[in-house]
Coordinates of N, CA and C in Angstrom, one line a residue:
Chain A
G25 N 1.6 -9.2 31.1 CA 1.1 -9.3 29.7 C 1.2 -8.0 28.9
E26 N 0.8 -8.1 27.7 CA 0.8 -6.9 26.8 C -0.2 -5.9 27.2
N27 N 0.2 -4.6 27.1 CA -0.7 -3.5 27.3 C -0.6 -2.5 26.1
V28 N -1.7 -2.2 25.5 CA -1.7 -1.3 24.3 C -2.5 -0.1 24.7
E29 N -1.9 1.1 24.5 CA -2.5 2.4 24.7 C -2.8 3.1 23.4
Q30 N -3.9 3.8 23.4 CA -4.2 4.5 22.1 C -4.7 5.9 22.5
H31 N -4.1 6.9 21.8 CA -4.4 8.2 22.0 C -4.5 9.0 20.7
P32 N -5.4 10.0 20.6 CA -6.4 10.4 21.6 C -7.6 9.4 21.5
S33 N -8.7 9.7 22.2 CA -9.8 8.9 22.2 C -10.8 9.3 21.1
T34 N -10.7 10.5 20.7 CA -11.5 11.0 19.6 C -10.7 11.9 18.7
L35 N -11.0 12.0 17.4 CA -10.3 12.8 16.5 C -11.3 13.3 15.4
S36 N -11.3 14.6 15.1 CA -12.1 15.1 14.1 C -11.3 15.9 13.1
V37 N -11.5 15.6 11.8 CA -10.7 16.2 10.7 C -11.7 16.7 9.7
Q38 N -11.2 17.6 8.9 CA -12.0 18.1 7.7 C -11.7 17.1 6.5
E39 N -12.8 16.8 5.8 CA -12.7 16.0 4.6 C -11.5 16.5 3.7
G40 N -10.7 15.5 3.3 CA -9.5 15.8 2.5 C -8.2 16.0 3.3
D41 N -8.3 16.2 4.6 CA -7.2 16.3 5.4 C -6.6 14.9 5.8
S42 N -5.5 14.9 6.4 CA -4.9 13.6 6.8 C -5.2 13.4 8.3
A43 N -5.3 12.1 8.7 CA -5.5 11.8 10.1 C -4.4 10.8 10.5
V44 N -3.9 11.0 11.7 CA -2.8 10.2 12.3 C -3.3 9.7 13.7
I45 N -3.3 8.4 13.8 CA -3.7 7.7 15.1 C -2.5 7.0 15.6
K46 N -2.2 7.2 16.9 CA -0.9 6.6 17.5 C -1.3 5.6 18.6
C47 N -0.5 4.5 18.6 CA -0.6 3.5 19.7 C 0.8 3.2 20.2
T48 N 0.8 2.8 21.5 CA 2.0 2.3 22.1 C 1.8 0.9 22.7
Y49 N 2.8 0.1 22.8 CA 2.7 -1.2 23.4 C 3.8 -1.4 24.4
S50 N 3.6 -2.4 25.2 CA 4.6 -2.6 26.3 C 5.5 -3.8 26.2
D51 N 5.0 -4.8 25.5 CA 5.8 -6.1 25.4 C 6.7 -6.1 24.2
S52 N 8.0 -6.0 24.5 CA 9.0 -6.0 23.3 C 8.9 -7.3 22.5
A53 N 8.3 -8.4 23.0 CA 8.2 -9.6 22.3 C 7.1 -9.5 21.2
S54 N 6.2 -8.6 21.3 CA 5.2 -8.4 20.3 C 5.8 -8.2 18.9
N55 N 5.3 -8.8 17.9 CA 5.8 -8.7 16.5 C 4.8 -8.5 15.4
Y56 N 3.5 -8.4 15.8 CA 2.5 -8.3 14.8 C 1.5 -7.2 15.3
F57 N 1.2 -6.2 14.4 CA 0.5 -5.0 14.8 C -0.6 -4.7 13.7
P58 N -1.8 -5.2 13.9 CA -2.9 -4.9 13.0 C -3.7 -3.7 13.4
W59 N -4.4 -3.1 12.4 CA -5.3 -2.0 12.7 C -6.7 -2.5 12.2
Y60 N -7.7 -2.2 13.0 CA -9.1 -2.6 12.6 C -10.0 -1.4 12.6
K61 N -10.9 -1.4 11.7 CA -12.0 -0.3 11.6 C -13.3 -1.0 12.0
Q62 N -14.0 -0.3 12.9 CA -15.3 -0.9 13.3 C -16.4 0.2 13.1
E63 N -17.4 -0.2 12.4 CA -18.5 0.6 12.2 C -19.6 0.2 13.1
L64 N -20.6 1.1 13.4 CA -21.6 0.8 14.4 C -22.4 -0.5 14.0
G65 N -22.4 -1.4 15.0 CA -23.2 -2.6 14.9 C -22.5 -3.7 14.1
K66 N -21.2 -3.5 13.7 CA -20.5 -4.5 12.9 C -19.3 -4.9 13.7
G67 N -18.7 -6.0 13.2 CA -17.5 -6.5 13.8 C -16.3 -5.7 13.3
P68 N -15.1 -5.8 13.9 CA -13.9 -5.1 13.5 C -13.5 -5.7 12.1
Q69 N -13.1 -4.8 11.2 CA -12.6 -5.1 9.9 C -11.1 -4.8 9.8
L70 N -10.3 -5.8 9.4 CA -8.9 -5.5 9.3 C -8.6 -4.6 8.1
I71 N -7.9 -3.5 8.3 CA -7.6 -2.6 7.2 C -6.1 -2.6 6.8
I72 N -5.2 -2.8 7.7 CA -3.8 -2.9 7.4 C -3.1 -3.5 8.6
D73 N -2.0 -4.1 8.4 CA -1.2 -4.7 9.4 C 0.3 -4.6 9.1
I74 N 1.1 -4.7 10.1 CA 2.6 -4.6 9.9 C 3.3 -5.6 10.9
R75 N 4.3 -6.2 10.4 CA 5.1 -7.1 11.2 C 6.4 -6.4 11.6
S76 N 7.1 -6.9 12.6 CA 8.2 -6.2 13.2 C 9.4 -6.1 12.3
N77 N 9.4 -6.9 11.2 CA 10.6 -6.9 10.4 C 10.6 -5.8 9.3
V78 N 9.5 -4.9 9.3 CA 9.5 -3.8 8.4 C 9.1 -2.5 9.3
G79 N 9.4 -1.4 8.7 CA 9.2 -0.1 9.4 C 7.9 0.6 8.9
E80 N 7.5 0.3 7.7 CA 6.4 1.0 7.1 C 5.7 0.1 6.1
K81 N 4.4 0.3 6.0 CA 3.6 -0.4 5.0 C 2.5 0.5 4.5
K82 N 2.3 0.5 3.2 CA 1.3 1.4 2.6 C 0.3 0.6 1.8
D83 N -1.0 1.1 1.8 CA -2.0 0.5 0.9 C -2.9 1.6 0.5
Q84 N -2.7 2.2 -0.6 CA -3.5 3.3 -1.2 C -3.5 4.5 -0.2
R85 N -4.6 4.8 0.4 CA -4.6 6.0 1.3 C -4.2 5.7 2.7
I86 N -3.9 4.5 3.0 CA -3.6 4.1 4.4 C -2.2 3.6 4.5
A87 N -1.5 4.0 5.6 CA -0.2 3.6 5.8 C 0.0 3.3 7.3
V88 N 0.9 2.5 7.7 CA 1.2 2.2 9.1 C 2.7 2.3 9.2
T89 N 3.2 2.9 10.3 CA 4.6 3.0 10.6 C 4.8 2.3 12.0
L90 N 6.0 1.7 12.1 CA 6.4 1.1 13.4 C 7.7 1.5 13.8
N91 N 7.8 1.9 15.1 CA 9.1 2.2 15.7 C 9.3 1.2 16.9
K92 N 10.1 0.2 16.6 CA 10.3 -0.9 17.7 C 11.0 -0.4 18.9
T93 N 11.9 0.5 18.6 CA 12.7 1.0 19.8 C 11.9 1.8 20.8
A94 N 11.0 2.6 20.2 CA 10.1 3.4 21.1 C 8.8 2.6 21.5
K95 N 8.6 1.5 20.8 CA 7.4 0.7 21.0 C 6.2 1.5 20.7
H96 N 6.1 2.1 19.6 CA 4.9 2.7 19.1 C 4.7 2.5 17.6
F97 N 3.4 2.6 17.2 CA 3.1 2.4 15.8 C 1.9 3.3 15.5
S98 N 1.8 3.8 14.3 CA 0.8 4.8 13.9 C 0.1 4.4 12.6
L99 N -1.1 4.8 12.6 CA -2.0 4.7 11.4 C -2.1 6.1 10.7
H100 N -1.8 6.1 9.4 CA -1.9 7.4 8.7 C -3.0 7.2 7.6
I101 N -4.0 8.1 7.6 CA -5.0 8.1 6.5 C -4.9 9.4 5.8
T102 N -4.7 9.4 4.5 CA -4.6 10.6 3.7 C -5.9 10.8 3.0
E103 N -6.1 12.1 2.6 CA -7.3 12.4 1.8 C -8.6 11.8 2.4
T104 N -8.8 12.1 3.6 CA -9.9 11.5 4.4 C -11.3 11.8 3.7
Q105 N -12.1 10.8 3.8 CA -13.5 10.9 3.2 C -14.5 10.6 4.4
P106 N -15.7 11.1 4.2 CA -16.8 10.9 5.3 C -16.9 9.4 5.6
E107 N -16.7 8.5 4.6 CA -16.9 7.1 4.9 C -15.7 6.5 5.7
D108 N -14.7 7.3 6.0 CA -13.6 6.9 6.9 C -14.1 7.0 8.4
S109 N -15.2 7.7 8.6 CA -15.7 7.9 10.0 C -16.0 6.6 10.6
A110 N -15.4 6.3 11.7 CA -15.6 5.0 12.4 C -14.8 5.0 13.6
V111 N -14.8 3.8 14.3 CA -13.9 3.6 15.5 C -12.7 2.8 15.0
Y112 N -11.5 3.2 15.3 CA -10.3 2.5 14.8 C -9.6 1.9 16.0
F113 N -9.2 0.6 15.9 CA -8.5 -0.1 17.0 C -7.2 -0.5 16.5
C114 N -6.2 -0.3 17.4 CA -4.9 -0.9 17.1 C -4.8 -2.1 18.0
A115 N -3.9 -3.0 17.7 CA -3.7 -4.2 18.4 C -2.3 -4.7 18.3
A116 N -1.9 -5.6 19.2 CA -0.5 -6.1 19.2 C -0.6 -7.6 19.6
S117 N 0.3 -8.4 19.0 CA 0.4 -9.8 19.4 C 1.8 -10.3 19.1
W118 N 2.0 -11.4 19.8 CA 3.2 -12.2 19.4 C 2.7 -13.3 18.5
A119 N 3.1 -13.3 17.2 CA 2.6 -14.2 16.2 C 3.3 -15.6 16.5
G120 N 3.2 -16.1 17.6 CA 3.8 -17.4 18.0 C 2.8 -18.4 18.4
A121 N 2.8 -18.8 19.6 CA 2.0 -19.9 20.0 C 0.5 -19.7 19.9
N122 N 0.0 -18.6 20.1 CA -1.4 -18.4 20.0 C -1.9 -17.1 19.3
S123 N -1.0 -16.2 19.2 CA -1.3 -14.9 18.4 C -2.5 -14.2 18.9
K124 N -2.9 -14.3 20.2 CA -4.0 -13.6 20.7 C -3.7 -12.1 20.6
L125 N -4.7 -11.3 20.2 CA -4.6 -9.9 20.1 C -4.9 -9.2 21.3
T126 N -4.1 -8.2 21.7 CA -4.4 -7.2 22.7 C -4.7 -5.9 22.1
F127 N -5.9 -5.4 22.3 CA -6.4 -4.2 21.7 C -6.3 -3.0 22.5
G128 N -6.1 -1.8 21.8 CA -6.3 -0.5 22.5 C -7.8 -0.3 22.7
K129 N -8.1 0.9 23.3 CA -9.5 1.2 23.6 C -10.2 1.8 22.5
G130 N -9.5 2.1 21.4 CA -10.2 2.6 20.2 C -10.2 4.1 20.2
I131 N -10.3 4.6 18.9 CA -10.4 6.1 18.7 C -11.6 6.3 17.7
T132 N -12.4 7.2 18.0 CA -13.5 7.6 17.2 C -13.1 8.7 16.2
L133 N -13.0 8.4 14.9 CA -12.6 9.3 13.9 C -13.8 9.9 13.2
S134 N -14.0 11.2 13.2 CA -15.1 11.9 12.5 C -14.5 12.7 11.4
V135 N -15.0 12.5 10.2 CA -14.5 13.3 9.1 C -15.7 14.2 8.7
R136 N -15.4 15.5 8.8 CA -16.4 16.5 8.6 C -16.5 16.8 7.1
P137 N -17.7 16.7 6.5 CA -17.8 17.0 5.0 C -17.5 18.5 4.7
Chain B
G17 N -15.9 -14.8 -0.9 CA -16.4 -15.9 -0.2 C -17.0 -15.5 1.1
A18 N -17.6 -16.5 1.8 CA -18.3 -16.2 3.0 C -17.3 -15.9 4.1
G19 N -17.7 -14.9 4.9 CA -16.8 -14.6 6.1 C -17.2 -15.3 7.3
V20 N -16.8 -14.9 8.4 CA -17.1 -15.5 9.7 C -18.6 -15.1 10.0
S21 N -19.4 -16.1 10.4 CA -20.8 -15.8 10.8 C -21.0 -16.2 12.2
Q22 N -21.9 -15.4 12.9 CA -22.2 -15.7 14.3 C -23.7 -15.6 14.5
T23 N -24.2 -16.6 15.3 CA -25.6 -16.6 15.6 C -25.8 -16.9 17.1
P24 N -26.9 -16.3 17.7 CA -27.8 -15.2 17.1 C -27.0 -13.9 17.0
S25 N -27.6 -12.9 16.3 CA -27.0 -11.6 16.3 C -27.3 -10.9 17.6
N26 N -28.4 -11.2 18.2 CA -28.8 -10.6 19.5 C -29.4 -11.7 20.4
K27 N -29.1 -11.6 21.7 CA -29.6 -12.5 22.6 C -29.9 -11.8 23.9
V28 N -31.2 -11.9 24.3 CA -31.6 -11.3 25.6 C -32.0 -12.4 26.5
T29 N -31.4 -12.4 27.7 CA -31.7 -13.5 28.6 C -31.9 -12.9 30.0
E30 N -32.4 -13.7 30.9 CA -32.5 -13.3 32.3 C -31.4 -13.8 33.2
K31 N -31.1 -13.0 34.2 CA -30.0 -13.4 35.1 C -30.2 -14.8 35.6
G32 N -29.1 -15.6 35.6 CA -29.2 -17.0 36.0 C -29.4 -18.0 34.9
K33 N -29.8 -17.6 33.8 CA -30.1 -18.5 32.7 C -28.8 -18.9 32.0
Y34 N -28.9 -20.0 31.2 CA -27.8 -20.5 30.4 C -27.9 -20.1 28.9
V35 N -26.8 -19.7 28.3 CA -26.8 -19.3 26.9 C -25.7 -19.9 26.1
E36 N -26.0 -20.1 24.8 CA -25.0 -20.7 23.9 C -24.9 -19.7 22.7
L37 N -23.7 -19.4 22.3 CA -23.4 -18.5 21.2 C -22.6 -19.3 20.2
R38 N -23.0 -19.2 18.9 CA -22.3 -20.0 17.9 C -21.5 -19.2 16.9
C39 N -20.4 -19.8 16.5 CA -19.5 -19.2 15.5 C -19.2 -20.1 14.4
D40 N -19.4 -19.7 13.1 CA -19.0 -20.4 12.0 C -17.8 -19.7 11.3
P41 N -16.6 -20.3 11.4 CA -15.4 -19.6 10.9 C -15.4 -19.7 9.4
I42 N -14.4 -19.0 8.8 CA -14.2 -19.1 7.4 C -13.7 -20.5 7.1
S43 N -14.3 -21.1 6.0 CA -14.0 -22.5 5.6 C -12.4 -22.7 5.5
G44 N -11.9 -23.7 6.2 CA -10.5 -24.0 6.1 C -9.6 -23.4 7.1
H45 N -10.2 -22.4 7.8 CA -9.4 -21.7 8.9 C -9.3 -22.7 10.1
T46 N -8.0 -22.9 10.5 CA -7.8 -23.8 11.6 C -7.8 -23.1 13.0
A47 N -7.5 -21.9 13.0 CA -7.5 -21.1 14.3 C -8.8 -20.3 14.5
L48 N -9.3 -20.4 15.7 CA -10.5 -19.7 16.0 C -10.4 -19.0 17.4
Y49 N -10.8 -17.8 17.5 CA -10.7 -17.0 18.7 C -12.1 -16.5 19.1
W50 N -12.2 -16.4 20.4 CA -13.4 -15.6 21.0 C -12.9 -14.4 21.7
Y51 N -13.5 -13.3 21.5 CA -13.2 -12.1 22.2 C -14.6 -11.5 22.8
R52 N -14.4 -10.7 23.8 CA -15.6 -10.0 24.4 C -15.3 -8.5 24.3
Q53 N -16.4 -7.7 23.9 CA -16.2 -6.3 23.7 C -17.3 -5.6 24.5
S54 N -16.9 -4.9 25.6 CA -17.8 -4.1 26.4 C -17.9 -2.7 25.7
L55 N -19.0 -2.0 26.1 CA -19.3 -0.7 25.4 C -18.1 0.3 25.6
G56 N -17.7 0.8 24.5 CA -16.6 1.8 24.6 C -15.2 1.3 24.8
Q57 N -15.1 0.0 24.7 CA -13.8 -0.7 24.9 C -13.3 -1.5 23.6
G58 N -12.1 -1.8 23.6 CA -11.6 -2.7 22.6 C -11.9 -4.2 22.9
P59 N -11.9 -5.1 21.9 CA -12.2 -6.5 22.2 C -11.1 -7.0 23.2
E60 N -11.6 -7.9 24.1 CA -10.7 -8.6 25.0 C -10.7 -10.1 24.7
F61 N -9.5 -10.7 24.7 CA -9.3 -12.1 24.4 C -10.0 -13.0 25.5
L62 N -10.7 -14.0 25.0 CA -11.3 -15.0 25.9 C -10.6 -16.4 25.7
I63 N -10.6 -16.9 24.5 CA -10.1 -18.3 24.3 C -9.7 -18.5 22.9
Y64 N -8.8 -19.4 22.7 CA -8.2 -19.7 21.3 C -8.2 -21.2 21.1
F65 N -8.7 -21.6 19.9 CA -8.7 -23.0 19.5 C -7.7 -23.1 18.3
Q66 N -6.9 -24.2 18.3 CA -6.2 -24.6 17.1 C -6.7 -26.0 16.8
G67 N -7.5 -26.1 15.8 CA -8.2 -27.4 15.5 C -9.3 -27.6 16.5
T68 N -9.3 -28.7 17.1 CA -10.4 -29.0 18.1 C -10.1 -28.7 19.5
G69 N -8.8 -28.5 19.8 CA -8.4 -28.2 21.2 C -8.3 -26.8 21.6
A70 N -8.7 -26.5 22.8 CA -8.5 -25.1 23.3 C -7.1 -25.0 23.7
A71 N -6.3 -24.2 22.9 CA -4.9 -24.1 23.1 C -4.6 -23.0 24.2
D72 N -5.5 -22.1 24.4 CA -5.3 -21.0 25.4 C -6.6 -20.5 25.8
D73 N -7.0 -20.8 27.1 CA -8.3 -20.3 27.6 C -8.1 -19.3 28.8
S74 N -6.9 -18.7 28.8 CA -6.5 -17.8 29.9 C -7.4 -16.6 30.0
G75 N -8.1 -16.2 29.0 CA -9.0 -15.0 29.0 C -10.4 -15.3 29.6
L76 N -10.8 -16.5 29.7 CA -12.1 -16.8 30.3 C -12.2 -16.3 31.7
P77 N -13.2 -15.4 32.0 CA -13.2 -14.7 33.3 C -13.5 -15.6 34.5
N78 N -14.2 -16.7 34.3 CA -14.4 -17.7 35.4 C -15.0 -19.0 34.9
D79 N -15.3 -19.9 35.8 CA -15.7 -21.2 35.3 C -17.1 -21.3 34.8
R80 N -17.8 -20.2 34.8 CA -19.2 -20.2 34.2 C -19.1 -20.1 32.6
F81 N -17.9 -19.8 32.1 CA -17.7 -19.7 30.7 C -16.9 -20.9 30.2
F82 N -17.4 -21.5 29.1 CA -16.8 -22.7 28.5 C -17.0 -22.6 27.0
A83 N -16.1 -23.1 26.2 CA -16.2 -23.1 24.8 C -15.8 -24.5 24.2
V84 N -16.4 -24.9 23.1 CA -16.0 -26.1 22.5 C -15.9 -25.9 21.0
R85 N -15.2 -26.8 20.4 CA -15.1 -26.8 18.9 C -14.8 -28.3 18.5
P86 N -15.9 -29.1 18.6 CA -15.7 -30.6 18.6 C -15.2 -31.1 17.2
E87 N -15.5 -30.5 16.1 CA -15.0 -31.0 14.8 C -14.0 -30.1 14.2
G88 N -13.5 -29.1 14.9 CA -12.5 -28.3 14.3 C -13.0 -27.2 13.4
S89 N -14.3 -27.0 13.4 CA -14.9 -25.9 12.5 C -15.7 -25.0 13.4
V90 N -17.0 -25.3 13.5 CA -18.0 -24.5 14.3 C -17.6 -24.5 15.8
S91 N -17.7 -23.4 16.4 CA -17.4 -23.3 17.9 C -18.7 -22.8 18.6
T92 N -18.9 -23.2 19.8 CA -19.9 -22.7 20.6 C -19.4 -22.2 22.0
L93 N -19.7 -21.0 22.3 CA -19.3 -20.4 23.6 C -20.5 -20.5 24.5
K94 N -20.3 -21.1 25.7 CA -21.4 -21.4 26.6 C -21.2 -20.7 27.9
I95 N -22.3 -20.0 28.3 CA -22.2 -19.3 29.6 C -23.3 -19.8 30.5
Q96 N -22.9 -20.2 31.7 CA -23.9 -20.7 32.7 C -24.2 -19.6 33.7
R97 N -25.4 -19.7 34.3 CA -25.7 -18.8 35.4 C -25.4 -17.4 35.0
T98 N -25.9 -16.9 33.9 CA -25.5 -15.6 33.4 C -25.7 -14.5 34.5
E99 N -24.9 -13.5 34.4 CA -24.9 -12.3 35.3 C -25.0 -11.0 34.5
R100 N -25.5 -10.0 35.1 CA -25.7 -8.7 34.3 C -24.4 -8.2 33.8
G101 N -23.3 -8.5 34.5 CA -22.0 -8.1 34.0 C -21.5 -8.9 32.8
D102 N -22.2 -9.9 32.4 CA -21.8 -10.7 31.2 C -22.3 -10.0 30.0
S103 N -23.2 -9.0 30.1 CA -23.7 -8.2 28.9 C -22.5 -7.6 28.2
A104 N -22.5 -7.9 26.9 CA -21.4 -7.4 26.0 C -21.6 -7.9 24.6
V105 N -20.8 -7.5 23.7 CA -20.8 -8.1 22.4 C -19.7 -9.2 22.3
Y106 N -20.1 -10.4 22.0 CA -19.1 -11.5 21.9 C -18.7 -11.7 20.4
L107 N -17.4 -11.6 20.2 CA -16.9 -11.6 18.8 C -16.1 -12.9 18.6
C108 N -16.2 -13.4 17.4 CA -15.5 -14.6 17.0 C -14.6 -14.2 15.9
A109 N -13.4 -14.7 15.8 CA -12.5 -14.4 14.7 C -11.8 -15.8 14.3
S110 N -11.4 -15.8 13.0 CA -10.7 -17.0 12.6 C -9.5 -16.6 11.7
S111 N -8.5 -17.5 11.7 CA -7.4 -17.2 10.8 C -6.9 -18.5 10.2
S112 N -6.2 -18.4 9.1 CA -5.9 -19.6 8.3 C -4.8 -20.5 9.0
S113 N -4.0 -19.8 9.8 CA -3.0 -20.5 10.6 C -2.5 -19.6 11.7
I114 N -1.7 -20.1 12.6 CA -1.1 -19.3 13.7 C -0.3 -18.2 13.1
G115 N -0.6 -17.0 13.6 CA 0.2 -15.8 13.2 C -0.4 -15.1 12.0
S116 N -1.4 -15.7 11.4 CA -2.0 -15.0 10.2 C -3.1 -14.0 10.6
E117 N -3.5 -13.3 9.6 CA -4.5 -12.3 9.9 C -5.8 -12.9 10.5
Q118 N -6.4 -12.2 11.5 CA -7.6 -12.6 12.1 C -8.8 -11.8 11.5
F119 N -9.8 -12.6 11.1 CA -11.0 -12.0 10.5 C -12.2 -12.2 11.4
F120 N -12.8 -11.1 11.7 CA -13.9 -11.1 12.7 C -15.3 -11.3 12.1
G121 N -16.1 -11.9 12.9 CA -17.6 -11.9 12.6 C -18.3 -10.7 13.1
P122 N -19.6 -10.6 12.9 CA -20.3 -9.4 13.3 C -20.6 -9.3 14.8
G123 N -20.4 -10.5 15.4 CA -20.7 -10.5 16.9 C -22.1 -10.9 17.3
T124 N -22.2 -11.3 18.5 CA -23.5 -11.5 19.2 C -23.6 -10.6 20.3
R125 N -24.7 -9.8 20.3 CA -24.9 -8.8 21.4 C -25.7 -9.5 22.5
L126 N -25.1 -9.8 23.6 CA -25.8 -10.5 24.7 C -26.2 -9.4 25.8
T127 N -27.5 -9.5 26.1 CA -28.0 -8.6 27.2 C -28.6 -9.5 28.3
V128 N -28.1 -9.3 29.5 CA -28.6 -10.1 30.6 C -29.4 -9.1 31.5
L129 N -30.7 -9.4 31.6 CA -31.6 -8.5 32.4 C -31.6 -8.9 33.9

């Protein structure tokens, strides 16, 4: 089955700096890669996703890049703000028969004011 | 509009008891997923419904776990003879169709004493 790895497990940046979070996946059949933000005591919130037919997608301060050959994808957050502090999860799935998501272990992002 | 809702938000039970966790998906969403999230981990897939039928229950850990979705909307996850190792946050997600974005509820925190 699919295996998603996420590194590092924690990341601390200064407010206004950029943050980059990387994930790798193992199953070349995976074709859908969402990123979720989870705040304490809440469910995961979808912030951006990318499908395998594109290499990059951007939404305001957030972007995701995908390298299918190397089987890795990254989340880029620019001009970080304290409210960006949360746990971020990457996931992968094959958007076919069931689309079940396989998640990484998550990274705790801290933005220092 | 209303998102995915889950009840109860917290459930404390004793080892050996039976529990039911409820999920109300976004109106009109045909696909419904259950995931389990242990402390410090990413969500792990349990079961997926397309309409009323369980299309994939490969993530259920054993036969003490069962889920239903009798009318293709609300779903109930049922756990018999609970064990301390069942303690986790149980998350529900729904999507408008196979391969579409999954939107998560706030989760039910289950504690087995």
